[in-house]
Coordinates of C-alpha atoms in Angstrom, one line a residue:
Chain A
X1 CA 29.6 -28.1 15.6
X2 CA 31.9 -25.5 13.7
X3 CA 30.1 -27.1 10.6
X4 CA 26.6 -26.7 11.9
X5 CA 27.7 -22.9 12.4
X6 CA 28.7 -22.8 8.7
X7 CA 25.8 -24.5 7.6
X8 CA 23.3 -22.0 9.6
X9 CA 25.8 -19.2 8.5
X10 CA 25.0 -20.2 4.4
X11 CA 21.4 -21.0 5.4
X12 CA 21.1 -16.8 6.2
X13 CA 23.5 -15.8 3.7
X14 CA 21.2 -17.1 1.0
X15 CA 17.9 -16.1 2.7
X16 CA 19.6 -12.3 2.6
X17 CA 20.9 -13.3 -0.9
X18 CA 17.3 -14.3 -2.0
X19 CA 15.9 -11.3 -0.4
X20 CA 17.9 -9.0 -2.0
X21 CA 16.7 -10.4 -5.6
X22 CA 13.1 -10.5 -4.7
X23 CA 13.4 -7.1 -3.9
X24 CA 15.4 -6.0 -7.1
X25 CA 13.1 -8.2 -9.7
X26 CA 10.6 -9.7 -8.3
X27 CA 9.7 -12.9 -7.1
X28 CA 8.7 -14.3 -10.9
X29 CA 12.1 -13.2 -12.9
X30 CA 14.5 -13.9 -9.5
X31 CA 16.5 -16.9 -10.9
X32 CA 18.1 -19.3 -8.5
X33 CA 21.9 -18.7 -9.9
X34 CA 21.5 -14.7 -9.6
X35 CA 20.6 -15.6 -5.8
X36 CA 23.3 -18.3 -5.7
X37 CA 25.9 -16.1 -7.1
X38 CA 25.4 -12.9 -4.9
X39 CA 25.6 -15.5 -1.5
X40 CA 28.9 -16.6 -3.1
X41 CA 27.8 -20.2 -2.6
X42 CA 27.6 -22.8 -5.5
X43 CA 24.5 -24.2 -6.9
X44 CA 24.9 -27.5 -5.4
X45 CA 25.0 -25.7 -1.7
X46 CA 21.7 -23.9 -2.4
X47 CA 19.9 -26.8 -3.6
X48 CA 21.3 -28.6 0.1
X49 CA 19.3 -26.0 1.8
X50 CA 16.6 -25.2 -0.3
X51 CA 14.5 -27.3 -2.8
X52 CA 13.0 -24.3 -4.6
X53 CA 12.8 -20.5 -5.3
X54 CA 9.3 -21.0 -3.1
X55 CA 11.4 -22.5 -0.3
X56 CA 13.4 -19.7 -0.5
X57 CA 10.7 -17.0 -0.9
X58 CA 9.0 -18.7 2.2
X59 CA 12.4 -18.6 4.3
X60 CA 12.4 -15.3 3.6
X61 CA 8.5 -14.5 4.7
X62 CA 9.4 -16.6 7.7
X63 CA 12.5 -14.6 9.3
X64 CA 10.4 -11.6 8.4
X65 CA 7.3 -12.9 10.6
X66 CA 9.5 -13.4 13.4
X67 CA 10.9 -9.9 13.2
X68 CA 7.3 -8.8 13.0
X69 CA 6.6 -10.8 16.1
X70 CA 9.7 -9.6 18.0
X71 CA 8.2 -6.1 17.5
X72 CA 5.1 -6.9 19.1
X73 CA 6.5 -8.6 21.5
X74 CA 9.1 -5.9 22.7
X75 CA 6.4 -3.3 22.3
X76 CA 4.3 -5.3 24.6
X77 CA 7.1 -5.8 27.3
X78 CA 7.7 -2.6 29.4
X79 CA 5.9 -0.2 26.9
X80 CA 4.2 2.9 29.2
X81 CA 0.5 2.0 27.9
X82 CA -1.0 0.0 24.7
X83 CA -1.0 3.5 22.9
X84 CA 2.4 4.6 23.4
X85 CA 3.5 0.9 22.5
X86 CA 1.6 1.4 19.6
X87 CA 3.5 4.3 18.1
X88 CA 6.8 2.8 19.5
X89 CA 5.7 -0.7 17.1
X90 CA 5.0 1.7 14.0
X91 CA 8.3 3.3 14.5
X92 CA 10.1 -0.1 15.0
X93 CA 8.4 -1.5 11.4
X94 CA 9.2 1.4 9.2
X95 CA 13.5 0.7 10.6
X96 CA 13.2 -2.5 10.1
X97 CA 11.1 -2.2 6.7
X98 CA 13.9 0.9 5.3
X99 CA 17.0 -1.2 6.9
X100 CA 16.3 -5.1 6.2
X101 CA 15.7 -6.0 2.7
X102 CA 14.5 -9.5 4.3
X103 CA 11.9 -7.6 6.4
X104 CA 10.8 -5.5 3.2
X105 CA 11.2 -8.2 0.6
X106 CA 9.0 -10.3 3.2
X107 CA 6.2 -7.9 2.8
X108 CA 6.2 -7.3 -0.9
X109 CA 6.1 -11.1 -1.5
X110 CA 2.4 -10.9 0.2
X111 CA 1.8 -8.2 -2.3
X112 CA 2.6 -9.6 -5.5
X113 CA 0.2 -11.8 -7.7
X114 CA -0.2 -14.8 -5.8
X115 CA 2.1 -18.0 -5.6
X116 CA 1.1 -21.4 -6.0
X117 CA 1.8 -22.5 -2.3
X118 CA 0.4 -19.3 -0.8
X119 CA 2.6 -16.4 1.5
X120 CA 2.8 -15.6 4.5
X121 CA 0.0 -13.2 5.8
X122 CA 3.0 -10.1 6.7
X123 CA 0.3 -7.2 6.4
X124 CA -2.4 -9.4 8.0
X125 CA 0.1 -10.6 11.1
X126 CA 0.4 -7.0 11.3
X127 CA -3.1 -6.3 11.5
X128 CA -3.9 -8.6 14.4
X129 CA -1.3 -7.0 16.1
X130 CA -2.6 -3.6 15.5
X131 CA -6.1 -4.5 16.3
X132 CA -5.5 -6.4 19.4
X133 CA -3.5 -2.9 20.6
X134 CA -6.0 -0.7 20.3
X135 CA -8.5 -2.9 21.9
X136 CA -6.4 -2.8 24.8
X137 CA -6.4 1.2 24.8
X138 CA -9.9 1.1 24.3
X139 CA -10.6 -1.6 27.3
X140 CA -8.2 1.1 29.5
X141 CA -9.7 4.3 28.6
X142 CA -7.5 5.4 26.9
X143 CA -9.4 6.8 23.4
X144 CA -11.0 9.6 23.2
X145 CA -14.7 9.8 23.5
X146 CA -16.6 8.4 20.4
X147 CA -13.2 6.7 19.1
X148 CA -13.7 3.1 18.9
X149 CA -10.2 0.8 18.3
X150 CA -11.7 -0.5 15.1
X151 CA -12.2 3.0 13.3
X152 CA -8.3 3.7 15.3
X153 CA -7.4 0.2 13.1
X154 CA -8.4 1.0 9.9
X155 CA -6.5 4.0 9.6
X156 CA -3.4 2.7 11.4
X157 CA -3.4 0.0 9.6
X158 CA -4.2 1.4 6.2
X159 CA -1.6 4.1 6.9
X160 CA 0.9 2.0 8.0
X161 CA 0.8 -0.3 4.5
X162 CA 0.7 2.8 2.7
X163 CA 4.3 3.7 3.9
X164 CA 5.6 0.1 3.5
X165 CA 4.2 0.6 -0.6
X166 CA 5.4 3.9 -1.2
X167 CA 8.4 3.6 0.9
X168 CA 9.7 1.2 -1.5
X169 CA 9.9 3.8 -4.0
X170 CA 10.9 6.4 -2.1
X171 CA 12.3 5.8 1.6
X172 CA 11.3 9.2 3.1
X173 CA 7.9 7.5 3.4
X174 CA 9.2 5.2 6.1
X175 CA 11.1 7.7 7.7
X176 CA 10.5 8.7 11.3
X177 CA 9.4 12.0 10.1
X178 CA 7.0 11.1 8.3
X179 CA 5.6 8.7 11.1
X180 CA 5.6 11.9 13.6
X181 CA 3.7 13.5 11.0
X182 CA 0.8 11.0 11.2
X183 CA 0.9 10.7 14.5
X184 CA 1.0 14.1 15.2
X185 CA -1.8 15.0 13.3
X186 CA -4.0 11.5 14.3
X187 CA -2.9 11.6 18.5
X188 CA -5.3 14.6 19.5
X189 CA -8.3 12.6 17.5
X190 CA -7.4 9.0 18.7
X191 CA -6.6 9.4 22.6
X192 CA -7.8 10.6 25.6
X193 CA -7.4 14.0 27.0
X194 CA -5.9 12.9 29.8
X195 CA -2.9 10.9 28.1
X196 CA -2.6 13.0 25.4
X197 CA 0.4 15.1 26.7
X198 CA 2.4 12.0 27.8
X199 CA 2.6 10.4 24.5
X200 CA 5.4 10.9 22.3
X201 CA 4.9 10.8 18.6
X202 CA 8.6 10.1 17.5
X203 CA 8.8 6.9 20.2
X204 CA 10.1 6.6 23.5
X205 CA 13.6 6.5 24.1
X206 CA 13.2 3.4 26.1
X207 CA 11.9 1.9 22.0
X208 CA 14.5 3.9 20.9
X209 CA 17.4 2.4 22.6
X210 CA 16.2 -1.3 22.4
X211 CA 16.4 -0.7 18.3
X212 CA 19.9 0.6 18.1
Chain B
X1 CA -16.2 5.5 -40.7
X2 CA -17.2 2.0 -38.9
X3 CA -14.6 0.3 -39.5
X4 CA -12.7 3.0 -37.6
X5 CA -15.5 2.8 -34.8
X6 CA -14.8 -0.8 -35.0
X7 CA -10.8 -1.1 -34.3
X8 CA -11.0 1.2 -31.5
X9 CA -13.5 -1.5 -30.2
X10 CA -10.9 -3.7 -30.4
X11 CA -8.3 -1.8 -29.3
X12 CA -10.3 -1.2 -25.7
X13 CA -11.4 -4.9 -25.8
X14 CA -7.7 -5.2 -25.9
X15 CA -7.0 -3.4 -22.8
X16 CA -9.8 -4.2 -21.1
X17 CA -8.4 -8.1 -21.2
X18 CA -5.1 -7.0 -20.5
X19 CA -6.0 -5.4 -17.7
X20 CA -7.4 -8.5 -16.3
X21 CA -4.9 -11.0 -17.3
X22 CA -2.2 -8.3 -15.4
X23 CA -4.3 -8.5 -12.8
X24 CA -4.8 -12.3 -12.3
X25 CA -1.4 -13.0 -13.2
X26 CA 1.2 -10.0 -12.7
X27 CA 3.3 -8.3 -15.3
X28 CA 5.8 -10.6 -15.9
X29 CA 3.8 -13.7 -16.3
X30 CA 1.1 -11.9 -18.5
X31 CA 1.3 -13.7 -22.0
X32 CA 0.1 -11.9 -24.8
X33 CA -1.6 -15.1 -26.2
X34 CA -3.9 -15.4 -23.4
X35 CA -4.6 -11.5 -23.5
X36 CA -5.7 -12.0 -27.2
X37 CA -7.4 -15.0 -26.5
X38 CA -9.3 -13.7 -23.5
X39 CA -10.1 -10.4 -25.4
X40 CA -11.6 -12.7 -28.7
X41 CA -9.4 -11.6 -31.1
X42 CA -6.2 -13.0 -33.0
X43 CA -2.7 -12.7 -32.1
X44 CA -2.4 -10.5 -35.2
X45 CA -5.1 -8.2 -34.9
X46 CA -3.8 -7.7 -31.3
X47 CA 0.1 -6.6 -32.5
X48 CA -1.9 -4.1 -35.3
X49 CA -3.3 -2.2 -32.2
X50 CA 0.2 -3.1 -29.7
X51 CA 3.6 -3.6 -30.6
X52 CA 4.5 -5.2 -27.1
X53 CA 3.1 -6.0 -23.9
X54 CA 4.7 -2.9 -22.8
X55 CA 3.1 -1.0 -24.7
X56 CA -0.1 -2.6 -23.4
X57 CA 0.4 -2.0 -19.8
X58 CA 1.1 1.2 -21.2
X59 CA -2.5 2.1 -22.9
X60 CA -3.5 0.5 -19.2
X61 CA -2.0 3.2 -17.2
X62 CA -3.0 5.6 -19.7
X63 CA -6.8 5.0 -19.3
X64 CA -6.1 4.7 -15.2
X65 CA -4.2 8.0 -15.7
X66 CA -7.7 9.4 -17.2
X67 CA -9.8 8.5 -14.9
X68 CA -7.7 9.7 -11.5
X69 CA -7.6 13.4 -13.9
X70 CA -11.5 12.7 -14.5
X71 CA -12.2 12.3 -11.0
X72 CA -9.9 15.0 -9.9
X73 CA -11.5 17.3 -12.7
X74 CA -15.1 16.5 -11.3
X75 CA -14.3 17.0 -8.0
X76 CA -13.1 20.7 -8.8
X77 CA -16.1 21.7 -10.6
X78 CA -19.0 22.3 -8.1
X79 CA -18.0 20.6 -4.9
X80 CA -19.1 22.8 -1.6
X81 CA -15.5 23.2 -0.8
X82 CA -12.1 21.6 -0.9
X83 CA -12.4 19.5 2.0
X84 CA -15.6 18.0 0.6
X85 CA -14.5 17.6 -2.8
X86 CA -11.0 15.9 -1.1
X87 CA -13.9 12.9 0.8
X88 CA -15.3 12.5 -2.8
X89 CA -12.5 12.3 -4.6
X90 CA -11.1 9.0 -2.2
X91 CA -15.0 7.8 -2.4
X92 CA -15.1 7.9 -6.3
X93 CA -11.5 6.6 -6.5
X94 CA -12.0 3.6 -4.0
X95 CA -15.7 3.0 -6.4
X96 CA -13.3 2.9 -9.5
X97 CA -10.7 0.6 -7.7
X98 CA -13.2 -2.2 -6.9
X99 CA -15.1 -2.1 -9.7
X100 CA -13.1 -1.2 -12.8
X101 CA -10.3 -3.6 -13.6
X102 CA -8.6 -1.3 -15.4
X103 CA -8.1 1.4 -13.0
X104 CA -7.2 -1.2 -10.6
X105 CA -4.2 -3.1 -13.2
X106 CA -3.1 0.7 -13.6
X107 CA -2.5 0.9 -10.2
X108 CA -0.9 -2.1 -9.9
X109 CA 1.4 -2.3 -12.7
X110 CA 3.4 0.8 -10.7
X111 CA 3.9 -1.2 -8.0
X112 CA 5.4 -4.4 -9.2
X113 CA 9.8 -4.2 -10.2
X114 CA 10.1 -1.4 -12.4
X115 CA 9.5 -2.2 -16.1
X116 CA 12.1 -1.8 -18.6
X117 CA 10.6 1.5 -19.9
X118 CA 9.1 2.9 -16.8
X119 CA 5.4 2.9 -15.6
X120 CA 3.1 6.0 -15.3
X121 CA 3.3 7.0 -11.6
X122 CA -0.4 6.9 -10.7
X123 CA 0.1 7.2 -7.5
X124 CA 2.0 10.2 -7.5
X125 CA -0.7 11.7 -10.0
X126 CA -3.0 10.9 -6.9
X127 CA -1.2 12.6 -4.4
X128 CA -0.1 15.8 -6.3
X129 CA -4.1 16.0 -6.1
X130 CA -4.4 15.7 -2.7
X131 CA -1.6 18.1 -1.7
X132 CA -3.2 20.4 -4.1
X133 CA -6.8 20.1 -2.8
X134 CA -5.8 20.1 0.5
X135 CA -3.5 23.4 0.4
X136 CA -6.8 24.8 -0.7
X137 CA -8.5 24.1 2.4
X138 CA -5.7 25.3 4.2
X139 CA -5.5 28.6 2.4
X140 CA -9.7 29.2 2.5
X141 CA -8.9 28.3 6.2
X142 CA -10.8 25.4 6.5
X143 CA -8.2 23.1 8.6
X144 CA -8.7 23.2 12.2
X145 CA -5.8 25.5 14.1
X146 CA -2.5 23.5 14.6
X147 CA -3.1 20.9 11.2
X148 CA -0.5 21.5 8.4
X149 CA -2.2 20.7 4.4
X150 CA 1.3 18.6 4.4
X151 CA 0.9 16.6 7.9
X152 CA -2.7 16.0 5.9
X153 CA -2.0 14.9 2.6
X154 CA 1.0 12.3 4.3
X155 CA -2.0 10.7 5.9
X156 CA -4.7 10.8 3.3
X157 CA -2.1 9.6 0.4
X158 CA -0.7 7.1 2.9
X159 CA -4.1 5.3 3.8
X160 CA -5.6 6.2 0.2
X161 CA -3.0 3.7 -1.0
X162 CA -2.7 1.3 1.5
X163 CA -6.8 0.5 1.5
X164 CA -5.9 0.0 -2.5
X165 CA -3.3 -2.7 -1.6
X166 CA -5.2 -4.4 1.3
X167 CA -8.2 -3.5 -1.5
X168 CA -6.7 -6.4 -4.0
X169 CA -7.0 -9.2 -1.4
X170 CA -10.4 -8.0 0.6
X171 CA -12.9 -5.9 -1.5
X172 CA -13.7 -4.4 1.6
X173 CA -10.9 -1.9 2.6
X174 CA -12.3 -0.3 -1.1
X175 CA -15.9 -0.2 0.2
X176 CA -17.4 3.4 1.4
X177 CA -17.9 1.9 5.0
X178 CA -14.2 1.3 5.4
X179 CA -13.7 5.4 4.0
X180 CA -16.7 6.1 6.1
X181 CA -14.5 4.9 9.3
X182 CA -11.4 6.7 8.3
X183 CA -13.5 9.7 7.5
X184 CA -15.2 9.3 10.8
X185 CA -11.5 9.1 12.5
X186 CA -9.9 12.1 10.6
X187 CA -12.9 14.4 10.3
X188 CA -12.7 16.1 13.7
X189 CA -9.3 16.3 13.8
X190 CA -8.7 17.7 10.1
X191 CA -11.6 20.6 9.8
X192 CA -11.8 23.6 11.5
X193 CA -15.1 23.7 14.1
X194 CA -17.1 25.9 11.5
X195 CA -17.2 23.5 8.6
X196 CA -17.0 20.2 10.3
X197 CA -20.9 19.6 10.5
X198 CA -21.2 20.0 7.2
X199 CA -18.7 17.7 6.0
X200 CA -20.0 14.2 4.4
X201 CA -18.1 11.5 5.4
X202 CA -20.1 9.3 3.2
X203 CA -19.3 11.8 0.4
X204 CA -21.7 14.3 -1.3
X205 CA -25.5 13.0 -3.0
X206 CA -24.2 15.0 -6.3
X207 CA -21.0 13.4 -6.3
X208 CA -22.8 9.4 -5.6
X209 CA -25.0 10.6 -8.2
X210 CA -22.4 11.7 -10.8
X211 CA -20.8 8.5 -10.2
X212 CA -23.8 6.5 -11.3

């Protein structure tokens, strides 16, 4: 038991590890004994966990998926409406994406030229999400008139990769003030009169509070 | 006299291939063999025109560089007004992205792990256009009451460079319906009651038929 714990325990260390050196250089020049020397562990225990740097790079893509997931999920619990959930998910991506290298490694290793066994579809799990959303507002009146959730998609969507790829470079693009900026400026567009004044473009506390 | 006319040929044959292989294959794994090979010439007439394959992603960004300036420069000269000129600009860029490999490896190579000796920030030549052209608006008075040129250009540089990401897996987030849609979206929201039915979404006849 107490070994399984420190087997799961070196398991994440190198997924973080791996993360971290994707992130620096790259998926192509990350080498096995940089990643294996900033977990602390020797070669011999990475190669017990993992048969490759593509195992790796797909451990990585895979907690990162699940964090993705959680979001949705958790934005679709107890959220006040799909539009407010919405704006709560963004805001819960861009932490995640500025403060966990395995969430923001995950999504630049969809970005990158691609590998021989395929990655994960981050931006595209993303992108159901987003879609599915919004067709929810749409199906509860909750656009304006003459918004339809697939125009609402493209930008969100769009928008929301945009930060991820310049946030990279410069973390005030994930930052929730620049999120309150887009969302101030696209909420009087995207949604109906009537629940205009109850959203609130930096996330509800409720979203808030689960994050923290 | 021609044989000057024919090494610069070569030298944009050159980048012209290189662009492609960095597309196809990334950065790193770009081998200046199959550049050479794929541009038809030898490896020695290839280090007469580059001494690296830095310096060829170089002379990639460099011709990128010229044509974001180009369409920047066209856009100024006889557009109705800044707003229009700002929905051709993203329509000519998004043309040059799908269809011009070179444009789109410029891109690119500033998004990958930073090089050793540093990559021409396209996109921040891109938005330093957009936060110009769109302070311009704001100062003819053309944004609608309440809408900052800065909450504007976070969301036009943001989904400007996230359809050229989702652009390199699906031609489609490049095509003019997708900037239609955001257009479409933005549009009502973005330009003060007195201009908005003037505004192309689909961009300006004399700019589609600069661009042909």
């Amino acid at each position: 038991m107490v070994k399984q714990e420190r087997a799961a325990r070196t398991r994440e260390t190198l997924v973080r590890a791996a993360a971290e050196v994707f992130a620096r250089d790259g998926f192509v020049l990350a080498s096995l004994t940089s990643i294996s020397r900033r977990a602390g562990v020797s070669n011999g225990a990475l190669h017990f966990h993992f048969a490759s740097k593509q195992a790796l790079a797909r451990a990585v893509e895979d907690e990162a998926a699940a964090v993705v997931r959680a979001i949705g999920a958790l934005a679709r619990a107890d959220g006040p409406h799909p539009l407010q959930r919405l704006i709560d998910a963004t805001h819960a991506l861009m932490e995640r994406l500025d403060e966990d290298v395995v969430v923001r490694a995950g999504f630049e290793l969809g970005s990158g030229p691609p590998r021989r066994d395929g990655a994960a579809d981050l931006r595209g799990q993303w992108q159901s999400w987003v879609e599915e959303v919004l067709k929810d507002a749409e199906r509860d009146g909750l656009l304006a008139p003459g918004v339809s959730a697939a125009d609402a998609s493209v930008t969100v969507v769009a928008a929301t990769v945009g930060f991820e790829q310049l946030g990279a470079e410069d973390p005030a693009w994930m930052s929730a003030q620049t999120l309150v900026q887009f969302w101030d400026l696209l909420l009087p567009r995207l949604a109906a009169a009537e629940v205009l004044n109850g959203l609130q473009p930096g996330g509800t506390a409720a979203a808030a509070s689960r994050r923290a």
